Amino acid sequence: MEFVIITIFPEFVEQVFKWGILRRAVEAGKVSYRLVDPREFTADRHKSIDDVAYGGRPGMVMMCEPIFKAMEVLEAQDALKESRRFIHLTPTGRLLNWEIAEDLASNDQLILLAGRYEGIDQRVIDTFADDEVSIGDYVLSGGELAAMVLVDAIARFIPEVVGNEQSVTQDSFSTGLLDHPHYTRPASFNGMEVPEVLLSGNHAEIEKWRRQQAEQLTRLRRPDLWERHISGKSDGNGKRSGGK
Ligand code: 6GU
């Protein structure tokens, strides 16, 4: 899977590929990336990428030209795959969740456009965007952090990116429930004990405890997920029917 990220802060966005699981995925050739800075495709000597909004509103709007030019150059370099998907990161997009991340992970190439300023000229979106995604109901000063979140969430669904295959299928959400609490050594720390059952070696009891914890947490903290869980939309195999 290749991520092409269009951003005026390429060095910032690159950090997501430099640490942990993603770094290993890049080194192993499971994930590759290309950073494209619209500023390199500007025509004027100030390298302008933004201008005032038509209709008069405070704040600047990213201009069409540098982004169209960037796409043209990628096309000319034969860097765009036929099966690519172009995603604009914006707070007005579809709210990112587990299913969207898994779905996007099945593409060979994702082009992520991180907007800055008040927005991007709509003609860029009308021309290129296949999808628009938001990471939550709050406003970030740019799409860069959202693009990084999307890359990380998607990469976990690429085969062999996460070392222990099971850990993805046991993640929160893949089961339709939030994850249960975790403990490691020591068994006693500052007077706080690890729940007895986890030390018992009784795997059936341990599974039962984890399940109960996951259910209780989901019910209390995420009634929306709980509703969906008990309404039987899960096929019992971690995947919900009718998803995607
Ligand atoms: Cl994708 N972009 C920006 N600028 N803010 C956001 C967002 C995206 N998702 C939530 N807030």
Coordinates of C-alpha atoms and ligand atoms in Angstrom, one line a residue:
M1 CA 0.0 0.0 0.0
E2 CA 1.3 3.4 -0.9
F3 CA 0.2 6.6 0.8
V4 CA 0.6 9.8 -1.2
I5 CA 0.1 12.8 1.1
I6 CA -0.4 16.3 -0.2
T7 CA 0.6 18.7 2.6
I8 CA 2.4 22.0 3.1
F9 CA 4.1 20.4 6.1
P10 CA 5.7 17.2 4.7
E11 CA 8.3 17.0 7.4
F12 CA 5.6 17.0 10.1
V13 CA 3.5 14.3 8.4
E14 CA 6.5 12.1 7.7
Q15 CA 6.9 11.5 11.4
V16 CA 4.0 9.1 11.4
F17 CA 6.2 6.8 9.2
K18 CA 9.3 7.1 11.4
W19 CA 8.2 5.4 14.6
G20 CA 7.0 2.0 15.8
I21 CA 4.8 -0.3 13.8
L22 CA 4.7 2.0 10.8
R23 CA 8.4 2.4 10.7
R24 CA 8.8 -1.3 10.6
A25 CA 6.1 -1.6 7.9
V26 CA 8.0 0.9 5.8
E27 CA 11.3 -0.9 6.3
A28 CA 9.7 -4.3 5.5
G29 CA 8.2 -2.8 2.3
K30 CA 4.6 -3.4 3.3
V31 CA 3.9 0.4 3.3
S32 CA 5.5 3.1 1.2
Y33 CA 4.8 6.8 1.1
R34 CA 5.4 9.9 -1.0
L35 CA 5.0 13.4 0.3
V36 CA 3.9 16.1 -2.0
D37 CA 4.2 19.8 -1.1
P38 CA 1.8 22.1 -3.1
R39 CA 4.3 24.9 -2.5
E40 CA 6.6 23.2 -5.0
F41 CA 4.0 23.6 -7.7
T42 CA 3.4 27.4 -7.3
A43 CA 3.9 29.8 -10.2
D44 CA 4.6 33.1 -8.5
R45 CA 7.8 34.1 -6.8
H46 CA 6.2 34.2 -3.3
K47 CA 5.2 30.6 -3.7
S48 CA 1.6 31.4 -2.8
I49 CA -0.7 28.6 -2.0
D50 CA -3.6 30.5 -0.5
D51 CA -5.7 33.5 -1.2
V52 CA -8.6 35.4 0.3
A53 CA -12.1 33.8 0.0
Y54 CA -14.5 34.9 -2.7
G55 CA -17.5 36.4 -1.0
G56 CA -15.5 37.9 1.8
R57 CA -14.9 35.9 4.8
P58 CA -12.0 36.0 7.2
G59 CA -9.3 33.4 6.6
M60 CA -7.5 32.1 3.6
V61 CA -8.4 29.4 1.1
M62 CA -6.0 27.0 -0.5
M63 CA -5.8 27.7 -4.2
C64 CA -6.6 25.2 -7.0
E65 CA -3.6 25.7 -9.1
P66 CA -0.8 24.2 -7.0
I67 CA -2.8 21.1 -6.2
F68 CA -3.9 20.6 -9.8
K69 CA -0.3 21.1 -10.9
A70 CA 0.9 18.6 -8.3
M71 CA -1.6 16.0 -9.6
E72 CA -0.5 16.7 -13.2
V73 CA 3.1 16.1 -12.3
L74 CA 2.3 12.9 -10.4
E75 CA 0.3 11.7 -13.5
A76 CA 3.2 12.6 -15.8
Q77 CA 5.6 10.7 -13.5
D78 CA 3.3 7.7 -13.8
A79 CA 3.0 7.8 -10.0
L80 CA -0.8 7.5 -9.9
K81 CA -2.2 4.0 -9.8
E82 CA -5.4 3.2 -11.7
S83 CA -7.0 1.9 -8.5
R84 CA -6.1 4.9 -6.3
R85 CA -8.5 6.6 -4.0
F86 CA -8.2 10.2 -3.2
I87 CA -9.4 11.3 0.3
H88 CA -9.8 14.9 1.4
L89 CA -9.3 15.3 5.2
T90 CA -11.9 17.8 6.5
P91 CA -14.1 18.2 9.5
T92 CA -17.1 18.1 7.2
G93 CA -16.2 14.6 6.0
R94 CA -17.5 11.2 7.0
L95 CA -16.7 10.4 10.6
L96 CA -13.8 7.9 10.7
N97 CA -14.4 4.6 12.3
W98 CA -13.2 1.1 12.3
E99 CA -15.0 0.0 9.2
I100 CA -13.9 2.9 7.1
A101 CA -10.3 2.3 8.1
E102 CA -10.6 -1.4 7.2
D103 CA -12.2 -0.6 3.9
L104 CA -9.6 2.0 3.0
A105 CA -6.9 -0.6 3.8
S106 CA -7.9 -2.7 0.8
N107 CA -6.6 0.0 -1.7
D108 CA -3.1 -0.1 -3.2
Q109 CA -2.8 3.6 -3.2
L110 CA -4.4 6.3 -1.1
I111 CA -3.9 10.0 -1.8
L112 CA -4.6 12.0 1.3
L113 CA -5.1 15.7 0.9
A114 CA -4.5 17.6 4.1
G115 CA -6.1 21.1 3.9
R116 CA -4.9 24.1 5.9
Y117 CA -6.4 27.5 6.4
E118 CA -10.1 27.9 6.2
G119 CA -10.5 25.3 3.5
I120 CA -9.5 24.3 0.0
D121 CA -11.0 25.7 -3.2
Q122 CA -14.1 23.4 -3.9
R123 CA -12.9 22.8 -7.5
V124 CA -10.0 20.7 -6.2
I125 CA -12.5 18.5 -4.2
D126 CA -15.0 18.3 -7.1
T127 CA -12.2 17.2 -9.5
F128 CA -10.2 14.7 -7.4
A129 CA -11.9 13.6 -4.2
D130 CA -13.4 10.2 -4.0
D131 CA -14.2 10.6 -0.3
E132 CA -14.0 13.1 2.5
V133 CA -13.1 11.9 6.0
S134 CA -13.2 13.6 9.4
I135 CA -11.6 12.2 12.6
G136 CA -14.0 13.7 15.0
D137 CA -16.3 16.5 16.0
Y138 CA -13.7 19.2 16.7
V139 CA -11.7 21.5 14.5
L140 CA -8.0 21.0 13.9
S141 CA -5.9 23.8 12.4
G142 CA -5.1 21.5 9.5
G143 CA -5.7 18.1 8.0
E144 CA -2.2 16.9 8.8
L145 CA -2.9 15.3 12.1
A146 CA -6.0 13.8 10.7
A147 CA -4.0 12.3 7.8
M148 CA -1.6 10.8 10.3
V149 CA -4.4 9.3 12.3
L150 CA -5.9 7.8 9.2
V151 CA -2.5 6.4 8.1
D152 CA -2.0 4.7 11.4
A153 CA -5.5 3.3 11.7
I154 CA -5.4 2.0 8.1
A155 CA -2.0 0.5 8.4
R156 CA -3.1 -1.8 11.2
F157 CA -5.4 -3.6 8.7
I158 CA -2.6 -4.2 6.2
P159 CA -1.6 -7.9 6.4
E160 CA 1.6 -8.4 8.5
V161 CA 1.9 -4.8 9.5
V162 CA 0.9 -5.6 13.1
G163 CA 3.3 -8.3 14.3
N164 CA 0.9 -10.5 16.2
E165 CA -1.9 -11.2 13.7
Q166 CA -4.3 -11.8 16.6
S167 CA -3.9 -8.4 18.2
V168 CA -5.8 -6.7 15.4
T169 CA -8.7 -9.1 15.5
Q170 CA -8.8 -8.6 19.3
D171 CA -8.6 -4.8 19.1
S172 CA -11.4 -2.7 20.5
F173 CA -14.2 -2.4 17.9
S174 CA -13.2 -5.5 15.8
T175 CA -15.3 -7.5 18.3
G176 CA -17.9 -4.7 18.5
L177 CA -16.9 -4.2 22.1
L178 CA -14.4 -2.0 23.8
D179 CA -11.3 -3.8 25.0
H180 CA -11.0 -5.2 28.5
P181 CA -8.4 -3.9 31.0
H182 CA -4.8 -5.3 30.9
Y183 CA -2.3 -6.1 33.6
T184 CA 1.4 -7.2 33.7
R185 CA 3.9 -7.9 36.4
P186 CA 4.2 -7.3 39.3
A187 CA 1.1 -9.0 40.7
S188 CA 1.1 -6.5 43.5
F189 CA 2.1 -2.9 43.2
N190 CA 1.7 -0.1 45.8
G191 CA -1.0 -2.1 47.4
M192 CA -2.9 -2.6 44.1
E193 CA -3.5 -6.2 43.1
V194 CA -4.0 -7.8 39.7
P195 CA -7.5 -9.4 39.6
E196 CA -7.2 -12.9 41.1
V197 CA -8.7 -14.7 38.1
L198 CA -5.9 -13.5 35.8
L199 CA -3.4 -15.4 38.0
S200 CA -5.5 -18.5 38.1
G201 CA -4.3 -20.2 34.9
N202 CA -7.9 -21.1 34.2
H203 CA -8.3 -19.9 30.6
A204 CA -12.0 -20.4 30.5
E205 CA -12.5 -18.2 33.6
I206 CA -10.1 -15.6 32.3
E207 CA -12.0 -15.4 29.0
K208 CA -15.2 -15.1 30.9
W209 CA -13.8 -12.3 33.0
R210 CA -12.5 -10.4 30.0
R211 CA -15.7 -10.7 28.2
Q212 CA -17.6 -9.4 31.2
Q213 CA -15.3 -6.5 31.6
A214 CA -15.5 -5.6 27.9
E215 CA -19.3 -5.8 28.0
Q216 CA -19.6 -3.7 31.1
L217 CA -17.2 -1.0 29.8
T218 CA -19.0 -0.8 26.5
R219 CA -22.4 -0.6 28.1
L220 CA -21.4 2.2 30.4
R221 CA -19.1 4.2 28.2
R222 CA -20.4 3.6 24.7
P223 CA -24.2 2.9 24.8
D224 CA -24.2 3.4 21.0
L225 CA -21.8 0.5 20.4
W226 CA -23.6 -1.6 23.0
E227 CA -27.0 -1.1 21.3
R228 CA -25.5 -2.2 18.1
H229 CA -23.8 -5.2 19.7
I230 CA -26.9 -6.6 21.4
S231 CA -29.1 -5.9 18.4
G232 CA -27.3 -8.8 16.8
K233 CA -25.5 -7.1 14.0
S234 CA -22.4 -9.0 14.8
D235 CA -21.9 -12.4 13.0
G236 CA -20.0 -13.6 16.0
N237 CA -16.8 -13.6 14.1
G238 CA -15.7 -10.1 14.9
K239 CA -17.1 -8.7 11.7
R240 CA -20.5 -7.2 11.5
S241 CA -22.7 -8.2 8.7
G242 CA -23.9 -5.5 6.5
G243 CA -20.7 -3.5 7.2
K244 CA -18.8 -1.6 4.5
Ligands
6GU1 CL1 -9.9 15.7 8.8 N1 -9.4 18.2 9.5 C1 -9.5 19.3 10.3 N2 -8.9 20.4 9.9 N3 -10.1 19.2 11.5 C2 -10.6 18.1 11.8 C3 -10.6 17.0 11.0 C4 -10.0 17.1 9.8 N4 -11.3 16.0 11.6 C5 -11.7 16.5 12.7 N5 -11.3 17.7 12.9

